[in-house]
CSV table of C-alpha atoms in Angstrom, one decimal:
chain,number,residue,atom,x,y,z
A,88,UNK,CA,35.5,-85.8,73.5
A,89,UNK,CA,37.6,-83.8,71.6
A,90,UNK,CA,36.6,-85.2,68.2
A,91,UNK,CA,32.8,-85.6,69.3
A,92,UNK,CA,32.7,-81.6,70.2
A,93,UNK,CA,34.2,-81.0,66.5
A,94,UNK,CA,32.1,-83.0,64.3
A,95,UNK,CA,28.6,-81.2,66.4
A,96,UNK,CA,30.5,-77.6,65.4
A,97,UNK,CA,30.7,-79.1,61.9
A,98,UNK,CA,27.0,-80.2,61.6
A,99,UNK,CA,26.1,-76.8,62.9
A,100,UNK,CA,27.7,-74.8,60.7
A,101,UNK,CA,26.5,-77.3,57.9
A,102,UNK,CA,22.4,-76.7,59.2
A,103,UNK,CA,23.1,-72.9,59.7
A,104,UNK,CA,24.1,-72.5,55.4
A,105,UNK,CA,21.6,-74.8,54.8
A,106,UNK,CA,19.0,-72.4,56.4
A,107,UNK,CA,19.9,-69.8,55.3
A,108,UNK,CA,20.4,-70.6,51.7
A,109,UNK,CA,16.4,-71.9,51.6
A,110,UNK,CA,15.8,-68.5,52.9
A,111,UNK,CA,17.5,-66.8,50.1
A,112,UNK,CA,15.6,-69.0,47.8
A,113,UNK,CA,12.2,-67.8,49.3
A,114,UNK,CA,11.0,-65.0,47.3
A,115,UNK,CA,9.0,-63.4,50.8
A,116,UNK,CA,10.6,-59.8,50.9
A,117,UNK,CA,11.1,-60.4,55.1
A,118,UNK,CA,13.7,-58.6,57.0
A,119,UNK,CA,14.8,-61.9,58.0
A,120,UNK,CA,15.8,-63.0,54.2
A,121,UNK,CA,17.9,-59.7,53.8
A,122,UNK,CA,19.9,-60.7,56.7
A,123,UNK,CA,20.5,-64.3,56.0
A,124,UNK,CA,21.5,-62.8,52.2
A,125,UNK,CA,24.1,-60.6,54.3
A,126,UNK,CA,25.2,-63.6,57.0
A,127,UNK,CA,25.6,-66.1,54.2
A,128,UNK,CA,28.3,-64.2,52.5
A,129,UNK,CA,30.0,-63.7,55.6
A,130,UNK,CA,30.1,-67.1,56.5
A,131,UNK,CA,31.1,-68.1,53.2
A,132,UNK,CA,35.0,-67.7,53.5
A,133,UNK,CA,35.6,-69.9,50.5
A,134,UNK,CA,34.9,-67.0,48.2
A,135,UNK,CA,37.7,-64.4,48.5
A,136,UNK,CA,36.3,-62.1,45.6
A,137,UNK,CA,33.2,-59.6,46.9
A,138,UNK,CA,30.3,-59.6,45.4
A,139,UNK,CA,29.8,-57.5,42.4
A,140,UNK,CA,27.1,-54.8,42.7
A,141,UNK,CA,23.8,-54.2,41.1
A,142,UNK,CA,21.8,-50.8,40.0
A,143,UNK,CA,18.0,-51.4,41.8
A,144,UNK,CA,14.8,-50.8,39.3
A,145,UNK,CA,14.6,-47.0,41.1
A,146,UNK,CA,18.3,-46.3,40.5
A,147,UNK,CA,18.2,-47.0,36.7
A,148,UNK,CA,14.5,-45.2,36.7
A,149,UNK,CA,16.5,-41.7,38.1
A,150,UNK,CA,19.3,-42.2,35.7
A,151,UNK,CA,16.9,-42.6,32.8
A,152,UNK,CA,14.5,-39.7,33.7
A,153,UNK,CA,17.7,-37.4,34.2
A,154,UNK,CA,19.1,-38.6,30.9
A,155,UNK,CA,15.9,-37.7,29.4
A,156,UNK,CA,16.1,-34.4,31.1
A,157,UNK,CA,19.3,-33.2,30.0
A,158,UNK,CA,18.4,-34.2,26.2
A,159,UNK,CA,15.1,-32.7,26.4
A,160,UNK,CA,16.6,-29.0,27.9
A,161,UNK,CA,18.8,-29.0,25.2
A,162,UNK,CA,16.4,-29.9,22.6
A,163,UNK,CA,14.5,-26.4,24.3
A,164,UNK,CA,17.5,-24.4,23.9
A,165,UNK,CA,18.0,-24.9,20.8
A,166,UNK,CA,14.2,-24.5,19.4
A,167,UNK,CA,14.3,-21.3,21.3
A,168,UNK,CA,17.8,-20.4,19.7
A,169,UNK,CA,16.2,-21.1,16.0
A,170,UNK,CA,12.8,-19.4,16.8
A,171,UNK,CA,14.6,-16.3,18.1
A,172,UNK,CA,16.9,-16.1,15.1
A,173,UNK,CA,14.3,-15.9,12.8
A,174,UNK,CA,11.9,-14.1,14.7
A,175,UNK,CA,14.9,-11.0,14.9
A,176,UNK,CA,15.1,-11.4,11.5
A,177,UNK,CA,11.8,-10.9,10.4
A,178,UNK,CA,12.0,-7.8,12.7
A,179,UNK,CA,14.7,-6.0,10.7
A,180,UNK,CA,12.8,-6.9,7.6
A,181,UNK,CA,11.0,-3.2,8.2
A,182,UNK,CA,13.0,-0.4,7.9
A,183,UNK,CA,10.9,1.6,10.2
A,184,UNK,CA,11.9,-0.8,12.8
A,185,UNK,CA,15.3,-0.9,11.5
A,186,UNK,CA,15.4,2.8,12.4
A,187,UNK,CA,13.3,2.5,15.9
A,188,UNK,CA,16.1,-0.1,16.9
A,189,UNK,CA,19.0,2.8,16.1
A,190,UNK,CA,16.9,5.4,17.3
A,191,UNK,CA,16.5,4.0,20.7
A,192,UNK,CA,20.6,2.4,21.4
A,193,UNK,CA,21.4,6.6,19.9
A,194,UNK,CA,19.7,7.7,22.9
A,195,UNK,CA,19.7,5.4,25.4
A,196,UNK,CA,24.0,5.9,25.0
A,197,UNK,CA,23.4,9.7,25.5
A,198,UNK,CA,21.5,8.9,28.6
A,199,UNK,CA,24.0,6.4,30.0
A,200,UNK,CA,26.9,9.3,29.7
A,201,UNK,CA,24.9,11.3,31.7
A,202,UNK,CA,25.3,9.1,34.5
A,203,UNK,CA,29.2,8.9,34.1
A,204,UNK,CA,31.6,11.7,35.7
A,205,UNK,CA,34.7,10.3,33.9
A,206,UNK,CA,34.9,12.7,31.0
A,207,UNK,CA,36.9,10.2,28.5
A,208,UNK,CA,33.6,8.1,29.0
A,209,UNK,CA,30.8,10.5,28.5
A,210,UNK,CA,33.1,11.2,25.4
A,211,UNK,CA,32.7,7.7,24.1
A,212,UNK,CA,29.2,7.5,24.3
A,213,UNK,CA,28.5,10.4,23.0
A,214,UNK,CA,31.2,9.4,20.3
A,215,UNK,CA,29.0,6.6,19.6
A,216,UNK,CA,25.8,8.1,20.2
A,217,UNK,CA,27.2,11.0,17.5
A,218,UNK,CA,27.7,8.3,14.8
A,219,UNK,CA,24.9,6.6,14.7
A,220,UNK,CA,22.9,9.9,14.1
A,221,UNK,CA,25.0,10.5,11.0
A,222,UNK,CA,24.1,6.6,10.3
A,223,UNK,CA,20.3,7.8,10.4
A,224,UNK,CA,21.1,10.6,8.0
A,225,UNK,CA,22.5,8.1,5.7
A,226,UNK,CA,19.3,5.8,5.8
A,227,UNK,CA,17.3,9.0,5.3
A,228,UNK,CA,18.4,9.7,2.0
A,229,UNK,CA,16.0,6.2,0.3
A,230,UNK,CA,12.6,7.4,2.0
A,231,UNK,CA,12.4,9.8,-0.7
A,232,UNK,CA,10.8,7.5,-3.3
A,233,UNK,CA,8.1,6.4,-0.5
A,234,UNK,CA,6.9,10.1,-0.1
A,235,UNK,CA,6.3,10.3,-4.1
A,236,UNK,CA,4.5,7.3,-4.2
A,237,UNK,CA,2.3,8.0,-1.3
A,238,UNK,CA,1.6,11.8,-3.4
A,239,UNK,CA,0.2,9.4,-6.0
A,240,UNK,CA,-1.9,7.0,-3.8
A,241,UNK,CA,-2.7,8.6,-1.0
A,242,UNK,CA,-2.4,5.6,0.8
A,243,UNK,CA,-0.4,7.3,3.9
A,244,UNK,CA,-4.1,8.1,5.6
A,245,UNK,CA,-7.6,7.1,5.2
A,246,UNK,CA,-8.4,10.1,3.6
A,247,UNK,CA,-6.4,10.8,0.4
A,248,UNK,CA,-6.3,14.2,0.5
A,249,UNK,CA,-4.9,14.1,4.4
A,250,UNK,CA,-2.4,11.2,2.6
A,251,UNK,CA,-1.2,13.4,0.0
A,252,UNK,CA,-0.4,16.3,2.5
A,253,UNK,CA,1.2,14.4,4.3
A,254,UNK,CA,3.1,12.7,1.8
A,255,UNK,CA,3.9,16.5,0.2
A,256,UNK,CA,5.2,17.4,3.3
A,257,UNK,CA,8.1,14.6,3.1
A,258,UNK,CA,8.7,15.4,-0.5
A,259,UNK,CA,10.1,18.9,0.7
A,260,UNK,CA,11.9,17.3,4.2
A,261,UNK,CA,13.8,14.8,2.9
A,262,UNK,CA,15.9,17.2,-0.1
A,263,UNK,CA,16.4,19.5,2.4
A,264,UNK,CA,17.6,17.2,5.5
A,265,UNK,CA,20.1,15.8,2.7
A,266,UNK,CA,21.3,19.0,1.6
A,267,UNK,CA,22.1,19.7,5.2
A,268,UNK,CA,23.8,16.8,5.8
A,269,UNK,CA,26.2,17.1,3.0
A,270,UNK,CA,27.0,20.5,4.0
A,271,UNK,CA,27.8,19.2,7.7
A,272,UNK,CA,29.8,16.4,6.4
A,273,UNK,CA,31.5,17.3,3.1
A,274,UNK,CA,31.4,21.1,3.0
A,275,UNK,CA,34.1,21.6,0.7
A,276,UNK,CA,32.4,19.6,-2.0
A,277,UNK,CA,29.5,22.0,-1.7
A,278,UNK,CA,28.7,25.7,-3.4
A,279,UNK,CA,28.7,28.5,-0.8
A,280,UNK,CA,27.5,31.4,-3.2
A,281,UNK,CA,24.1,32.3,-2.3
A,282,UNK,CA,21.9,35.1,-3.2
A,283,UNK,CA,22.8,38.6,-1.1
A,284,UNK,CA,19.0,38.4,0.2
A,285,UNK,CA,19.8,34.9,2.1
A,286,UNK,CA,22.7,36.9,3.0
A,287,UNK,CA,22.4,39.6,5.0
A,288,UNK,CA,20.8,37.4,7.5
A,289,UNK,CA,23.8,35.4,7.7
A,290,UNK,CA,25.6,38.1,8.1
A,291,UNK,CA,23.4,39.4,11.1
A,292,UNK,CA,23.9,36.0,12.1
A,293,UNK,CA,27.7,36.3,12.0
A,294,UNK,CA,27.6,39.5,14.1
A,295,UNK,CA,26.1,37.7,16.9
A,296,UNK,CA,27.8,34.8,17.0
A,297,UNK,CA,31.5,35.7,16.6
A,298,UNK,CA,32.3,33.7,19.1
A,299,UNK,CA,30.9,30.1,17.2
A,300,UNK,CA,32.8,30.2,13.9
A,301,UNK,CA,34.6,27.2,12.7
A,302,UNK,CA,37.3,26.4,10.5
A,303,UNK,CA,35.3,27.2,7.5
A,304,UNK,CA,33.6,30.3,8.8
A,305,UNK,CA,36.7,32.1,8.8
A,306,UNK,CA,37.0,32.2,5.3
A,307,UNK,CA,34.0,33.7,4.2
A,308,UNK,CA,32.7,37.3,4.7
A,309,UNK,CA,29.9,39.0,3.7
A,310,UNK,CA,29.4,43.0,3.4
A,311,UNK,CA,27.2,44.8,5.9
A,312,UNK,CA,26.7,47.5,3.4
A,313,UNK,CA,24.4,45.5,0.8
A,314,UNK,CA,21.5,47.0,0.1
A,315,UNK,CA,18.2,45.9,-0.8
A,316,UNK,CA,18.4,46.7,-4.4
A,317,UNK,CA,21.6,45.4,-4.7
A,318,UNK,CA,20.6,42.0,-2.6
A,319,UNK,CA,18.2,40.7,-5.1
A,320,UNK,CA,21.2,40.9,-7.8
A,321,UNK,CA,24.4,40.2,-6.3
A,322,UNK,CA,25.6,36.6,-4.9
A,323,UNK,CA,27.3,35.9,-1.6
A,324,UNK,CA,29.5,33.8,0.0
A,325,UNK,CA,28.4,31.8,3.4
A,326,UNK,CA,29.7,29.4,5.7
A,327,UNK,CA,28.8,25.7,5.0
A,328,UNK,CA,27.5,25.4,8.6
A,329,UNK,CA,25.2,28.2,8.5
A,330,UNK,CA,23.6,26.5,5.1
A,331,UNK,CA,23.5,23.8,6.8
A,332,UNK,CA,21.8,24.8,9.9
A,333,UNK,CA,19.9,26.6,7.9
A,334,UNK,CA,18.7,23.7,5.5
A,335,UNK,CA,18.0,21.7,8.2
A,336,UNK,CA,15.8,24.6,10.3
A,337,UNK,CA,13.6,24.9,6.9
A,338,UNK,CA,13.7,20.8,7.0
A,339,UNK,CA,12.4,20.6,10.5
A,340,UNK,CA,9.4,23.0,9.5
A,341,UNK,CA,8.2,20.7,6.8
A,342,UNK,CA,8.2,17.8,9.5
A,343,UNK,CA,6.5,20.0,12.1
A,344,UNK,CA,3.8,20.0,9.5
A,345,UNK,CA,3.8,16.6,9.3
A,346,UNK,CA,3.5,15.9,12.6
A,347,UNK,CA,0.5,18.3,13.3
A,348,UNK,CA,-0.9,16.3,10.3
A,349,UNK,CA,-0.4,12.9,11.4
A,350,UNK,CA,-1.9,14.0,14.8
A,351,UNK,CA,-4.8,14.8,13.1
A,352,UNK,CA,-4.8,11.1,11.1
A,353,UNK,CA,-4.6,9.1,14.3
A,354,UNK,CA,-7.5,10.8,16.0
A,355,UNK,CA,-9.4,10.2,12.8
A,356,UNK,CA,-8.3,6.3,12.5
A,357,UNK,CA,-9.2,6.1,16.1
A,358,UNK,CA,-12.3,7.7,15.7
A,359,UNK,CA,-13.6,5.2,13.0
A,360,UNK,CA,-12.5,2.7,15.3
A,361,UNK,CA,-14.7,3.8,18.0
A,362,UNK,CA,-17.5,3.4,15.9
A,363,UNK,CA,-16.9,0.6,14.1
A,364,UNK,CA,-16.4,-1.2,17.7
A,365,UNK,CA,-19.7,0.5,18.6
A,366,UNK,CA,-21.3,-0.6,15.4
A,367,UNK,CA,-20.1,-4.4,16.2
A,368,UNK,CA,-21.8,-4.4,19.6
A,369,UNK,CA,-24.9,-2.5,18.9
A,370,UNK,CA,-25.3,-5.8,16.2
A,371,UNK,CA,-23.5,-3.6,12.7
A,372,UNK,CA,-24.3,-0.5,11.5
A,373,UNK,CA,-26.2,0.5,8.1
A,374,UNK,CA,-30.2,1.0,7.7
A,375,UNK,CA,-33.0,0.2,10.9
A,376,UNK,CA,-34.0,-2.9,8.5
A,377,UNK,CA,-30.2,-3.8,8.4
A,378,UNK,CA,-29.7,-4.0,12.0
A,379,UNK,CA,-32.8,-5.9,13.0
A,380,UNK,CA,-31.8,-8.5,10.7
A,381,UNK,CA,-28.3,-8.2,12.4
A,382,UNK,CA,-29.7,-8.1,15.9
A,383,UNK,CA,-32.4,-10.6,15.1
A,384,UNK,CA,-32.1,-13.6,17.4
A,385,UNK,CA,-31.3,-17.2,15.7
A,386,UNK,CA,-34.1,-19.2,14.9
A,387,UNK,CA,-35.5,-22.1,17.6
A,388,UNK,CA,-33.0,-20.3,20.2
A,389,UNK,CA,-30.1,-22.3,18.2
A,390,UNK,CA,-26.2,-20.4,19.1
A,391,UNK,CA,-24.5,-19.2,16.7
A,392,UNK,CA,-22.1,-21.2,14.9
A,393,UNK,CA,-18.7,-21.4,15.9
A,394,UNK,CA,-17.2,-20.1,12.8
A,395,UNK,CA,-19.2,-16.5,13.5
A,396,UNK,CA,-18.0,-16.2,17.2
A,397,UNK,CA,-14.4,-16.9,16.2
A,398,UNK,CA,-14.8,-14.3,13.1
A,399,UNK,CA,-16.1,-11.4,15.3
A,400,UNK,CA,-13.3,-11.9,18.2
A,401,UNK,CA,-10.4,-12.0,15.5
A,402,UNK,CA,-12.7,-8.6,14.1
A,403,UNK,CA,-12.5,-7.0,17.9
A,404,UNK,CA,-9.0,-8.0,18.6
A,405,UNK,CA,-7.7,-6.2,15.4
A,406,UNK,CA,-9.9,-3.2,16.1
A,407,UNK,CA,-8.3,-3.3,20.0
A,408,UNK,CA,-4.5,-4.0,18.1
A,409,UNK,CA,-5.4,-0.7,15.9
A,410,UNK,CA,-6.2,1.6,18.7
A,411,UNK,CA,-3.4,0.6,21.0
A,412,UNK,CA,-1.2,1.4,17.6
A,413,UNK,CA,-2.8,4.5,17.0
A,414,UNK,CA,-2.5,5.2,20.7
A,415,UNK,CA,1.0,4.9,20.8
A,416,UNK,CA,1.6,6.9,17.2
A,417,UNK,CA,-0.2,10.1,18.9
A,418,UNK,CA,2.3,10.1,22.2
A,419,UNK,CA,5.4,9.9,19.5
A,420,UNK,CA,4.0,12.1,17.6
A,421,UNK,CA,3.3,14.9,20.6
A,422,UNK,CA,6.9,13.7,22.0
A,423,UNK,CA,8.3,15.4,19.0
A,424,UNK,CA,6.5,18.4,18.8
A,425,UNK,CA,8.9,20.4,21.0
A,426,UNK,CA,12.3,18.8,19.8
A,427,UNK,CA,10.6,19.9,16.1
A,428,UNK,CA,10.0,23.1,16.9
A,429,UNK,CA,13.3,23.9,18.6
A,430,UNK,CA,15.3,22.4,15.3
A,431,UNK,CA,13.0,24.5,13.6
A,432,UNK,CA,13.8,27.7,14.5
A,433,UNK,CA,16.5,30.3,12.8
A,434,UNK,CA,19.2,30.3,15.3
A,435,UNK,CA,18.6,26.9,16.8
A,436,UNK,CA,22.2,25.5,16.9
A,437,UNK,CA,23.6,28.8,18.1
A,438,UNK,CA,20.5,30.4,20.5
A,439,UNK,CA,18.9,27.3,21.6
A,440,UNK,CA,15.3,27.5,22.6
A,441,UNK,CA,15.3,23.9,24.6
A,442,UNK,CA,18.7,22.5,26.0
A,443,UNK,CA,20.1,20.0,24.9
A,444,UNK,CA,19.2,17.2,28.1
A,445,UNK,CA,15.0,18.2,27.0
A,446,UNK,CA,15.7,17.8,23.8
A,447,UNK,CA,17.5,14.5,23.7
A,448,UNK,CA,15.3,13.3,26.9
A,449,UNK,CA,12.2,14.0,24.8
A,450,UNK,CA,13.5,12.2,21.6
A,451,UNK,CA,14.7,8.8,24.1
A,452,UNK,CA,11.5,8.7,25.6
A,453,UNK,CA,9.8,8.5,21.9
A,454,UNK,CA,12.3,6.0,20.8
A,455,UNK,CA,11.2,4.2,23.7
A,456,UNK,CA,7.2,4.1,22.5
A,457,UNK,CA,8.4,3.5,18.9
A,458,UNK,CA,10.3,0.5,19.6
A,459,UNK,CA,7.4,-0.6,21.8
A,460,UNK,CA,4.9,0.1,19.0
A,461,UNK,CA,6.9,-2.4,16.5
A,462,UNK,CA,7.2,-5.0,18.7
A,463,UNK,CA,3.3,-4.8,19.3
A,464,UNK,CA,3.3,-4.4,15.5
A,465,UNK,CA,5.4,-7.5,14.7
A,466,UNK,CA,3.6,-9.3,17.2
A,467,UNK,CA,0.0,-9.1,15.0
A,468,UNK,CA,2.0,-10.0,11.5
């Protein structure tokens, strides 16, 4: 019995692989093959090593998308590296926007110490802020050569006479802001005599302000009994910061005019942009005859060719670049106007018109616009 039982458990366990090795040979995805796959290589105790494993088609789809990924991000970052590198170097290419980058961090640090109570920190910003106004100075002293050239051409406005007054008006600022620099910065290096005339205002100057000498003023006097006749011959000794406040009052004038000036040139470019805008939609300007062959329809009702509709929208987007520029020049230019003013006056560094937070607020929110105005500058180059 014993041996009858056995040899039926072998031929069972013999027809139960069988089956379930034809199943794994069908190719019929059925729940029932996946199981037989899993039952035969539990039955199978001959083998002692498992299985090895194996990546489906999805698995090595998601590794190969997400491979593709990361080499395609970094591809990205590093175009957009390159593209701003190059792009930031073309922007310092113009020294305007050389100066509208300084312009803005100079203010922008006075503004940030406002917000600080820590004295030593206000004292570093403004440290900072300090020095990079003397760096402007510095640059100051190569826009010179521009202002003659721009006496010769006119090119500064599109009228040449409004060009060369504008241009005339740089010739005198720039000398001057120099000469007031040097005194500020190297006043031993610079002559003090000046004529008694120039003088006795100083010296009115000095008896109001007693109180605001520095370590130069004390070595210079001037006598409160000069005369007028005398004046116009004798020559005088002055402080180097009185020369230079007062070179750089008389250099401030000569850019007030400017200002008012180049006021006058953006309402006149804006002007002839109004009408040329005008012109383009009314079908051009010129003679009656001209515009009805402008205006006149194409023949057979045919469109126009694309060539003419792409030229007249790259004509109305410069015109609509040119205002927004011109735009943007007038509210810099009326943001100076006060700060102008102020430096232009006699006693400005010692009886201040404006304080110093209008002032400086007036000159950071220009900055502001001017550094807006290049980028929208660069952006049609």
């Amino acid at each position: 019995m014993s041996n009858t039982s056995n040899k039926n458990k072998k031929k069972t366990t013999a027809s139960t692989k069988v089956s379930f090795h034809e199943n794994l040979r069908t190719n019929s995805p059925s729940p029932s093959s996946e199981s037989s796959e899993s039952c035969t290589f539990s039955l199978d105790e001959s083998s002692s090593t498992p299985p090895s494993s194996t990546e489906t088609p999805s698995t090595m789809k998601t590794a190969n998308l997400t491979t593709a990924m990361r080499t395609t991000t970094a591809d990205d970052v590093k175009k957009m590296y390159k593209s701003a590198l190059v792009n930031y170097l073309r922007f310092l290419q113009s020294p305007s926007r050389q100066e509208a980058i300084l312009k803005t961090v100079q203010y922008t640090l006075w503004l940030l110490s406002r917000f600080y109570r820590n004295k030593l920190q206000q004292s570093m910003l403004t440290t900072v802020s300090g020095e990079i106004s003397w760096t402007r100075y510095l640059l100051r002293f190569f826009g010179w050569p521009a202002a003659l050239e721009g006496i010769e051409s006119g090119s500064w406005a599109d009228s040449k006479g409004l060009g060369k007054a504008m241009a005339w008006t740089m010739v005198a600022y720039y000398p001057l802001e120099h000469l007031a620099y040097l005194y500020w910065k190297v006043p031993d290096a610079m002559p003090t005599t000046i004529p008694a005339s120039i003088g006795t205002s100083l010296w009115s100057w000095r008896r109001s302000n007693t109180n605001n000498h520095n370590k130069y003023d004390s070595e210079y006097t001037i006598s409160s009994t000069a005369t007028t006749a005398t004046c116009s011959r004798q020559m005088v000794a002055a402080p180097p910061s009185r020369l230079a406040a007062k070179a750089s009052a008389w250099s401030c004038r000569f850019w007030l005019a400017y200002l008012v000036l180049d006021i006058a040139r953006s309402m006149l470019a804006m002007q002839n942009v109004r009408r040329k805008m005008k012109q383009n939609n009314d079908g051009g300007g010129g003679d009656a005859d001209d515009k009805k062959t402008k205006t006149k329809p194409p023949p057979n009702g045919q469109p126009q060719e694309p060539e003419q509709l792409q030229s007249d929208a790259t004509v109305d987007v410069l015109d609509l670049g040119t205002m927004r520029t011109e735009r943007m020049q007038l509210v810099r230019d009326l943001l100076y106007v006060l700060p102008a003013i102020h430096w232009s006056l006699p006693n400005w560094d010692t009886q201040p018109w404006l304080s110093d937070t209008v002032v400086n607020g007036l000159c950071w929110l220009e900055s502001i616009v001017g550094l807006m105005q290049g980028i929208h500058n660069f952006r049609q180059t």
